[in-house]
PDB file of C-alpha atoms in Angstrom:
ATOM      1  CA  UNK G   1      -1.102  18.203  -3.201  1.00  0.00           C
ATOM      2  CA  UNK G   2       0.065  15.066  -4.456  1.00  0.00           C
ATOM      3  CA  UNK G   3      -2.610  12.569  -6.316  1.00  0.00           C
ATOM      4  CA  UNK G   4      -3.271   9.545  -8.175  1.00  0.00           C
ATOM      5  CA  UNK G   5      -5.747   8.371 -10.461  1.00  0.00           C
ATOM      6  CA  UNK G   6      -6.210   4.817 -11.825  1.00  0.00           C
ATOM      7  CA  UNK G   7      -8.762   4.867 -14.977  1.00  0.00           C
ATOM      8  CA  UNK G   8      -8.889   1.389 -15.577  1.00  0.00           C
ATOM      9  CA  UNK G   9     -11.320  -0.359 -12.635  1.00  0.00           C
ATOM     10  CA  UNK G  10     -10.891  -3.913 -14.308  1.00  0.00           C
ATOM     11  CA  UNK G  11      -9.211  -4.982 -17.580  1.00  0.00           C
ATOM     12  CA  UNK G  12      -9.499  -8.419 -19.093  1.00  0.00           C
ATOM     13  CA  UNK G  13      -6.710  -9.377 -21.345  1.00  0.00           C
ATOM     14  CA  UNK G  14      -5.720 -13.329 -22.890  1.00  0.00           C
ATOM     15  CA  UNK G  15      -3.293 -15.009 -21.660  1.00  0.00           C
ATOM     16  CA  UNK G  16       0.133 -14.221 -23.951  1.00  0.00           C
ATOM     17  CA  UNK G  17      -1.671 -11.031 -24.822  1.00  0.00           C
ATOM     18  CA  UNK G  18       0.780  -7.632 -23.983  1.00  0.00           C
ATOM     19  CA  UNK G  19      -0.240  -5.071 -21.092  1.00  0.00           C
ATOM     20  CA  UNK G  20      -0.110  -1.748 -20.097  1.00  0.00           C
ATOM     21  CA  UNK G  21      -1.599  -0.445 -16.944  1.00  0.00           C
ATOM     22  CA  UNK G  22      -2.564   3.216 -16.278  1.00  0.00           C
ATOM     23  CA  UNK G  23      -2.124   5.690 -13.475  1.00  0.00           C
ATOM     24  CA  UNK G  24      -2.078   9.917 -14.255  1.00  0.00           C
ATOM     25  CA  UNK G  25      -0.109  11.349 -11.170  1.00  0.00           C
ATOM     26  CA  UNK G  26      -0.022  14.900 -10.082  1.00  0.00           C
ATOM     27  CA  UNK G  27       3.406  15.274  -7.656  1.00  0.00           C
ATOM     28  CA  UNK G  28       5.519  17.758  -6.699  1.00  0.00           C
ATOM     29  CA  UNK G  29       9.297  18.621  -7.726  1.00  0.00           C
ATOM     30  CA  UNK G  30      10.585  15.303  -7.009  1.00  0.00           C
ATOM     31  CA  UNK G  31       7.879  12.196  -7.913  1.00  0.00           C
ATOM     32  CA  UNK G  32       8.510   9.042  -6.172  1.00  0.00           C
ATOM     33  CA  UNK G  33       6.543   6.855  -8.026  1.00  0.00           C
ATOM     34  CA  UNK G  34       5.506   3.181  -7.525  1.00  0.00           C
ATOM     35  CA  UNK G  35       3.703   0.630  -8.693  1.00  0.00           C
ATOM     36  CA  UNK G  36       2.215  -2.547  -6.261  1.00  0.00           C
ATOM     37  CA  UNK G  37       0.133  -5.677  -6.744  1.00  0.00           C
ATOM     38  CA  UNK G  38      -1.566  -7.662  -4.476  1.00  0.00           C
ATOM     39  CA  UNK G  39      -2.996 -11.398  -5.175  1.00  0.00           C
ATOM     40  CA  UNK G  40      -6.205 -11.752  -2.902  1.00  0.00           C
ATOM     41  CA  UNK G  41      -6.096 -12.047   0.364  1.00  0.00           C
ATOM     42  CA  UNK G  42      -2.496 -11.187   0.261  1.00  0.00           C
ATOM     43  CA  UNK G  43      -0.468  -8.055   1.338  1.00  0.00           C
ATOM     44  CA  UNK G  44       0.910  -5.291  -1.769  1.00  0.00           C
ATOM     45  CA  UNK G  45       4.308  -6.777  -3.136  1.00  0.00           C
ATOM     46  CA  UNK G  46       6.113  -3.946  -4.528  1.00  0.00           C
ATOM     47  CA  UNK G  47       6.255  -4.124  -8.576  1.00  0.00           C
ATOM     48  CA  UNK G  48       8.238  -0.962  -9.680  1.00  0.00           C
ATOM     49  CA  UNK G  49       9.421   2.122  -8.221  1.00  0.00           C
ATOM     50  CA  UNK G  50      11.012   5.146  -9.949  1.00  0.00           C
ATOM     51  CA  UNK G  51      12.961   8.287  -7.635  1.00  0.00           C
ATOM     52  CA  UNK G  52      15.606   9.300 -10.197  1.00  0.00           C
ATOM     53  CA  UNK G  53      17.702   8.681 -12.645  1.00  0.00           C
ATOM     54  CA  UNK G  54      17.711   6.069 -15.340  1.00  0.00           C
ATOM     55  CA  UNK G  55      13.825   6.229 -16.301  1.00  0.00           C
ATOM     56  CA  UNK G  56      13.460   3.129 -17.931  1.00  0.00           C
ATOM     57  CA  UNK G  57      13.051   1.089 -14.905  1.00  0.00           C
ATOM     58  CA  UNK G  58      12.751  -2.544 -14.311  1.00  0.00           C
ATOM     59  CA  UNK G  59      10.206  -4.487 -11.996  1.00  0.00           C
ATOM     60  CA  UNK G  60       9.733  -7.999 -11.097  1.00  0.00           C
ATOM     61  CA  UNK G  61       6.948 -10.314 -12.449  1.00  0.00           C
ATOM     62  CA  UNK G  62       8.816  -9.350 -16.289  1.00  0.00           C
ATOM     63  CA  UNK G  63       7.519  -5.825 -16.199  1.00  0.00           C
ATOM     64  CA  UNK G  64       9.051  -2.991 -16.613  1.00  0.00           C
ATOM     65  CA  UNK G  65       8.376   0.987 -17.160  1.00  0.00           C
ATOM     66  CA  UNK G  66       9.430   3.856 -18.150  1.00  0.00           C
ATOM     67  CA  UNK G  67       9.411   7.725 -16.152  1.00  0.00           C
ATOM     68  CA  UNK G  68       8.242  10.249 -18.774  1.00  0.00           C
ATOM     69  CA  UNK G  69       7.991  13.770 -17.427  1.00  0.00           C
ATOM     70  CA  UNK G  70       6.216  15.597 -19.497  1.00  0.00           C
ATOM     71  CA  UNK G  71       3.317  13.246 -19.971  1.00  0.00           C
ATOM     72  CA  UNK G  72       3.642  13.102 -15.904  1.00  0.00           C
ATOM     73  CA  UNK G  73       2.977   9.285 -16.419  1.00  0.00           C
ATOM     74  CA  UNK G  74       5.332   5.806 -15.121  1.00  0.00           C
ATOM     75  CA  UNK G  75       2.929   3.048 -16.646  1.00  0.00           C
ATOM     76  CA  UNK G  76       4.105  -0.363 -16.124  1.00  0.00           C
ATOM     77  CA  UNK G  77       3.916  -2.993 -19.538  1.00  0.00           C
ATOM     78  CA  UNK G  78       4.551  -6.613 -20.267  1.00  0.00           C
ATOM     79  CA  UNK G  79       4.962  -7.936 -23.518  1.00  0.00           C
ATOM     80  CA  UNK G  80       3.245 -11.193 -22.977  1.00  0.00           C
ATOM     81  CA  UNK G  81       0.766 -12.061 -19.960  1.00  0.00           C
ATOM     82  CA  UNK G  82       0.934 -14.494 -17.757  1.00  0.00           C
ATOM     83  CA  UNK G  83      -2.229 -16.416 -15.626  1.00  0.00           C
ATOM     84  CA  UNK G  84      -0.395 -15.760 -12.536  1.00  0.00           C
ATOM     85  CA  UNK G  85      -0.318 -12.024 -13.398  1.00  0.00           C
ATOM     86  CA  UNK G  86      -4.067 -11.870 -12.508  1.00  0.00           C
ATOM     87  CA  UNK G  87      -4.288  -9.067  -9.479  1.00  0.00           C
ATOM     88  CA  UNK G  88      -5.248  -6.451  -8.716  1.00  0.00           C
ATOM     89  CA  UNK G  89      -2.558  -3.200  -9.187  1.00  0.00           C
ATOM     90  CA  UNK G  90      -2.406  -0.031  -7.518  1.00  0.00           C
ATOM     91  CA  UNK G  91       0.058   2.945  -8.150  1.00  0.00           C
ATOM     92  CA  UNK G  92       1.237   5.441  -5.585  1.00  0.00           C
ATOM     93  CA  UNK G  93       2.995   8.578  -5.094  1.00  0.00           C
ATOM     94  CA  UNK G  94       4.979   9.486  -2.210  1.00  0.00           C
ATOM     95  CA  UNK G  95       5.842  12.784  -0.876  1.00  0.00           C
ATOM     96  CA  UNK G  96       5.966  15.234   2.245  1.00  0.00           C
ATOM     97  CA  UNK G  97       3.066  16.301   3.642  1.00  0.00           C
ATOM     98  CA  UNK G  98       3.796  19.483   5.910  1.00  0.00           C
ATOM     99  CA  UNK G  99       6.886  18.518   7.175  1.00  0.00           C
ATOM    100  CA  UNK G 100       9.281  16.076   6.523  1.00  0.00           C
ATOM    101  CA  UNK G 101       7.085  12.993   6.992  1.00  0.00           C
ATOM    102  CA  UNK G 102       6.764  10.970   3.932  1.00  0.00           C
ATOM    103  CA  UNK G 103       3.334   9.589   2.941  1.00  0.00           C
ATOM    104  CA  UNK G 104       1.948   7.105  -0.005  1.00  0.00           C
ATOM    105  CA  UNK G 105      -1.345   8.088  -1.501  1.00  0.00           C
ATOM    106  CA  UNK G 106      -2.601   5.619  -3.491  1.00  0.00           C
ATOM    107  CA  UNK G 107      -5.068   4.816  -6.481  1.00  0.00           C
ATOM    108  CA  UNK G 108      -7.981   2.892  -5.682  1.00  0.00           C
ATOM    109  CA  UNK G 109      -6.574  -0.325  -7.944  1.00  0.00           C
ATOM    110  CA  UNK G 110      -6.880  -1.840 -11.364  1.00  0.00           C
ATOM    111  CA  UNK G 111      -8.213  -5.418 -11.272  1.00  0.00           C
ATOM    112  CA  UNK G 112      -6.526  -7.787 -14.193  1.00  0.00           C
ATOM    113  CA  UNK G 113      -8.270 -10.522 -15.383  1.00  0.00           C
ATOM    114  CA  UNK G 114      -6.380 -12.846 -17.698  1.00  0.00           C
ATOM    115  CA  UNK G 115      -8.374 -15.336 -19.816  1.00  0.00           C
ATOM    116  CA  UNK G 116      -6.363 -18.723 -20.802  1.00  0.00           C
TER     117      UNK G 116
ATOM    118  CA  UNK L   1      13.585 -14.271   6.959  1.00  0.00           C
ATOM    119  CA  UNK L   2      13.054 -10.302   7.884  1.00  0.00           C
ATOM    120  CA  UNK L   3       9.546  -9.286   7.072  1.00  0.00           C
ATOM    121  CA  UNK L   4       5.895  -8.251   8.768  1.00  0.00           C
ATOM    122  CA  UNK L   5       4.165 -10.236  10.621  1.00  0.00           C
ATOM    123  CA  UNK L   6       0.243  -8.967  11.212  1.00  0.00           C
ATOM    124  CA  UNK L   7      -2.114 -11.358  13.426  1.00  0.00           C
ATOM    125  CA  UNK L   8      -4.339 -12.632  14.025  1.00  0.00           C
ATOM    126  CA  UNK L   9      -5.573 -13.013   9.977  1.00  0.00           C
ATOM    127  CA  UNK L  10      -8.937 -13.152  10.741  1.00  0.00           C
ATOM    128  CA  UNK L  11     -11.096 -11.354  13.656  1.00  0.00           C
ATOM    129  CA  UNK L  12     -14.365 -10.928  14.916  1.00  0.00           C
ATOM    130  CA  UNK L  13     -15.311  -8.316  16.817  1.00  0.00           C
ATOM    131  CA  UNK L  14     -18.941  -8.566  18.996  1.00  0.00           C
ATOM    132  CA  UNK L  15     -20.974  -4.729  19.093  1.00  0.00           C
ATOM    133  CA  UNK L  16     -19.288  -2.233  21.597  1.00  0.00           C
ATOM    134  CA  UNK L  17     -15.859  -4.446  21.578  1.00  0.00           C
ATOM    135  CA  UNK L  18     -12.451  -2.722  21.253  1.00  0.00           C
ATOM    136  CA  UNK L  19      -9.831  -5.092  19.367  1.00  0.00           C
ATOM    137  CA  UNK L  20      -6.470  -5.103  19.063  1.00  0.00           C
ATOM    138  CA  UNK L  21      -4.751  -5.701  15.716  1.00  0.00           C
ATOM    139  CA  UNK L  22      -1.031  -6.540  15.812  1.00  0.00           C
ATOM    140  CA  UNK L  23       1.511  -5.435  13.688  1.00  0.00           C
ATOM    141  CA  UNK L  24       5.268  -6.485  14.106  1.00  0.00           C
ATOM    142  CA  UNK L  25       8.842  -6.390  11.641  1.00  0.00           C
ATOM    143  CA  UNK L  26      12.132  -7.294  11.947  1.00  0.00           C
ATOM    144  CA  UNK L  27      13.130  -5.554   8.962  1.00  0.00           C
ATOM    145  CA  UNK L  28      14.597  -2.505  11.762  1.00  0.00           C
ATOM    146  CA  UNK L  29      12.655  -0.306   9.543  1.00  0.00           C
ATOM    147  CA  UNK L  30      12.172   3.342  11.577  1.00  0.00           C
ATOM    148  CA  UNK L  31       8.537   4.090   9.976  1.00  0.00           C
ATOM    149  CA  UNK L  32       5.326   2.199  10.310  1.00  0.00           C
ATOM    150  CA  UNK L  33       2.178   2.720   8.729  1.00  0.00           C
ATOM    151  CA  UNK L  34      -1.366   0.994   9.162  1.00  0.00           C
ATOM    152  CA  UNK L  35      -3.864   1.189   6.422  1.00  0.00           C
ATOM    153  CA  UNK L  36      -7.579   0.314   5.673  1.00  0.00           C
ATOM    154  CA  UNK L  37      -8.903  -1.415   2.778  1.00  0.00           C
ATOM    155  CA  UNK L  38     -12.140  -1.425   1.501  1.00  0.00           C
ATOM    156  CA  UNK L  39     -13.123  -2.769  -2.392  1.00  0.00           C
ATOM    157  CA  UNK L  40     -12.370  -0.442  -4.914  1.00  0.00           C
ATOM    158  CA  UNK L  41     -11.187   2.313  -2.665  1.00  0.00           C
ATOM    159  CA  UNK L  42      -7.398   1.227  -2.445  1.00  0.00           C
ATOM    160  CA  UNK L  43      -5.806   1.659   0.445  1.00  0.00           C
ATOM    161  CA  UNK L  44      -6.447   4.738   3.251  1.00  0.00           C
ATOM    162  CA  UNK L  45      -4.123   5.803   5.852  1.00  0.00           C
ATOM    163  CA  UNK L  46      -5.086   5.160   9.584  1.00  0.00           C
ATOM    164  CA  UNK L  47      -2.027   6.188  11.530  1.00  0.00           C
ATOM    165  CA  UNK L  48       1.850   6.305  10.804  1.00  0.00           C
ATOM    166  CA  UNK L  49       4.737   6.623  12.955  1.00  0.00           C
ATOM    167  CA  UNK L  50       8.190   7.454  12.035  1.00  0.00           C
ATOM    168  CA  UNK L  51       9.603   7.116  15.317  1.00  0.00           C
ATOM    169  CA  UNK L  52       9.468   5.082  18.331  1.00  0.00           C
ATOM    170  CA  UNK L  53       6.897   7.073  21.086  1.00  0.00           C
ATOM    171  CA  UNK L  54       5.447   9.210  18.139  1.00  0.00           C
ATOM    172  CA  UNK L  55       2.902   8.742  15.492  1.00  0.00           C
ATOM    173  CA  UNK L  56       0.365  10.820  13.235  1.00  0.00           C
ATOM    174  CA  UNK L  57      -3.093  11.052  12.318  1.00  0.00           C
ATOM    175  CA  UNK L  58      -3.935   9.828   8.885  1.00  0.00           C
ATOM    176  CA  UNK L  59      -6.899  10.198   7.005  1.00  0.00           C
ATOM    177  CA  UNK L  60      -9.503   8.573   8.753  1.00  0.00           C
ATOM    178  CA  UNK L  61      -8.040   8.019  12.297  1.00  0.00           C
ATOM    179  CA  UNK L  62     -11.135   8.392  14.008  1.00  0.00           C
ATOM    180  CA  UNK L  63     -12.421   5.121  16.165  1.00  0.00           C
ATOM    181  CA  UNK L  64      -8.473   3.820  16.089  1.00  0.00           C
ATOM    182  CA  UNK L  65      -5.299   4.089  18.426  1.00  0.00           C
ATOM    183  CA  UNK L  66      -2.153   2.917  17.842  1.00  0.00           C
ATOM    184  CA  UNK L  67       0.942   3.061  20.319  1.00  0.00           C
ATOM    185  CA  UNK L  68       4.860   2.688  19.419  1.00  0.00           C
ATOM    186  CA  UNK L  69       6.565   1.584  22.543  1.00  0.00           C
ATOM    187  CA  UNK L  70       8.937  -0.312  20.479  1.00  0.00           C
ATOM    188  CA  UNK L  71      10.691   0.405  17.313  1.00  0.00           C
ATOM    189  CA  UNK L  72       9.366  -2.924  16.228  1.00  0.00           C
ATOM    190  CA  UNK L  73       5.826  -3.179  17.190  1.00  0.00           C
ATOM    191  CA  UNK L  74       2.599  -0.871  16.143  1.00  0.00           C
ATOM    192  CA  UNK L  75      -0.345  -2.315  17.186  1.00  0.00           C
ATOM    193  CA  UNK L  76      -3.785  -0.818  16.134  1.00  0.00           C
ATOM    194  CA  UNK L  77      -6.802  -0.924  18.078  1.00  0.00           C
ATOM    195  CA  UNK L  78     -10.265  -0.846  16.861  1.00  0.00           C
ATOM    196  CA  UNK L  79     -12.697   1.034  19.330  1.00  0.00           C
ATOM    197  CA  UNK L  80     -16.020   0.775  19.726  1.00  0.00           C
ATOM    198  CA  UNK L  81     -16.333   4.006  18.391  1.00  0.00           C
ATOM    199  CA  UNK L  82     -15.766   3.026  14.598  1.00  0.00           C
ATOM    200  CA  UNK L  83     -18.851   2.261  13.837  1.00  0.00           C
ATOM    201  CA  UNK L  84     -17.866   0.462  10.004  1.00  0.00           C
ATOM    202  CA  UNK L  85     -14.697  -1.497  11.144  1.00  0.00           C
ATOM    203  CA  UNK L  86     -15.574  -4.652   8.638  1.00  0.00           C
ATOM    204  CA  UNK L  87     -12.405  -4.075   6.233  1.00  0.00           C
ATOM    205  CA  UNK L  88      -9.011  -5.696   5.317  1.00  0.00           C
ATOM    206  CA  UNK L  89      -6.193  -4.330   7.666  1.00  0.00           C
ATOM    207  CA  UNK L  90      -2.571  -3.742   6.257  1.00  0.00           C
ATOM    208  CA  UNK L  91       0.377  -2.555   8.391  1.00  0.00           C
ATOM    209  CA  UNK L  92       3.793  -1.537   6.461  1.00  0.00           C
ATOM    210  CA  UNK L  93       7.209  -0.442   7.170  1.00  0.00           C
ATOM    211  CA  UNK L  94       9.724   1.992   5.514  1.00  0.00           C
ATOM    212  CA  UNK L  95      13.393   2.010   6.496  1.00  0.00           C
ATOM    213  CA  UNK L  96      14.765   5.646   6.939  1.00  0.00           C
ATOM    214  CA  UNK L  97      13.118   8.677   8.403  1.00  0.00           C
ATOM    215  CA  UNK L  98      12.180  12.189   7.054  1.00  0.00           C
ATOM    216  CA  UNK L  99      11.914  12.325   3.360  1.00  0.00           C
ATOM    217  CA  UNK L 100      13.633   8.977   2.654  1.00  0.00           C
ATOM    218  CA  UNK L 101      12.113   7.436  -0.653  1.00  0.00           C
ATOM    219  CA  UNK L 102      12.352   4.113   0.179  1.00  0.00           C
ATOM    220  CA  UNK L 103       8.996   1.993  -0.416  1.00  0.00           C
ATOM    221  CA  UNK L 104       6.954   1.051   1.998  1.00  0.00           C
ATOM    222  CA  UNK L 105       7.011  -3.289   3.124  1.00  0.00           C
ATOM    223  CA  UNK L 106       3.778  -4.577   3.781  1.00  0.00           C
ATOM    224  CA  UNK L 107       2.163  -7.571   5.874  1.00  0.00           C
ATOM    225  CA  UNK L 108       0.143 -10.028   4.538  1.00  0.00           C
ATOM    226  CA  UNK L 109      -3.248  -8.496   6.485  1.00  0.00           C
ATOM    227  CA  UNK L 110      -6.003  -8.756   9.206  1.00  0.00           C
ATOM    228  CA  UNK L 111      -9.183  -8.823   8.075  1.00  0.00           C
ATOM    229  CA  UNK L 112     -11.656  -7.549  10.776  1.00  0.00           C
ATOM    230  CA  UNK L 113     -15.570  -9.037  10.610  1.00  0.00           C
ATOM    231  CA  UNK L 114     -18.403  -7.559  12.914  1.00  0.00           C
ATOM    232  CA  UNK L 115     -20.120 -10.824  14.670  1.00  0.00           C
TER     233      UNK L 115
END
């Protein structure tokens, strides 16, 4: 069964400071991967998403992230944080679920905090 | 502008009230989904339906019904029968069917308040 773990509950970076966020994923043959952020009180905006090929993907917001297999991980980074980056960020991982229905499960969310 | 549109934003429902939650795109998107949201335990899955007339249990269906009369519309109601309804409400949409990997399009939320 597909599954995602976020180990990062909040992080507090500076403002200009770089940022990777974390998810570990367990999927099946084919990952579809994605990454989403929501500002409060506001739907999930989709960030990144990754279901084949080239596996250095780009995002909006100036992030961008790369597919590596073998550490089963697709973490987003930014090279210099922004005070409008402050949300909170969730990964997901699709797949089938008995059938060909396609489901999301998702992490339960990395808060970012960014100090001017 | 395609998109979701989820009213109302906010709702109060009295003890023993059903409510109805209302979820509607224009995005002609075949799937629909309606989540839950509670701090710090991201999003669960209520109900999804990938076609117009059917849907499926998600996780935690229980105290919820949802109908898809119209490949546009999946409204979720709230029975008296959930007994913790206070949460943040999110519907989304997928275009394609089956194993498509498109992501999912989401509304901008109900959030649902016991009075």
């Amino acid at each position: 069964a597909q599954s995602v773990t976020q180990p990062d509950i909040h992080i507090t970076v500076s403002e200009g400071a770089s940022l990777e966020l974390r998810c570990n994923y367990s999927y099946g043959a084919t990952p579809y991967l994605f990454w989403y952020v929501q500002s409060p009180g506001q739907g999930l905006q989709l960030l990144l998403k990754y279901f084949s090929g080239d596996t250095l993907v780009q995002g909006i917001k100036g992030f961008e992230a790369e597919f590596k297999r073998s550490q089963s991980s697709f973490n987003p980074r930014k090279p210099s944080v922004h005070w409008s980056d402050a949300a909170e960020y969730f990964c997901a991982v699709g797949g089938t679920s008995g059938g060909s229905n396609y489901k999301l499960t998702f992490g339960k969310g990395t808060l970012l905090t960014v100090n001017p | 502008d395609g998109g979701i549109t989820q009213s109302p934003k906010y709702l109060f429902r009295k003890e023993g009230q059903n409510v109805t939650l209302s979820c509607e795109q224009n995005l002609n998107h075949d799937a629909m989904y309606w989540y839950r949201q509670d701090p710090g335990q991201g999003l669960r899955l209520i109900y999804y339906s990938q076609i117009v007339n059917d849907f499926q249990k998600g996780d935690i269906a229980e105290g919820y019904s949802v109908s898809r009369e119209k490949k546009e519309s999946f409204p979720l109601t709230v029975t008296s029968a959930q007994k913790n309804p206070t949460a943040f409400y999110l519907c989304a949409s997928r275009r394609g069917g089956g194993d498509s990997p498109q992501p999912q399009h989401f509304g901008d939320g109900t959030r649902l308040s016991i009075l």
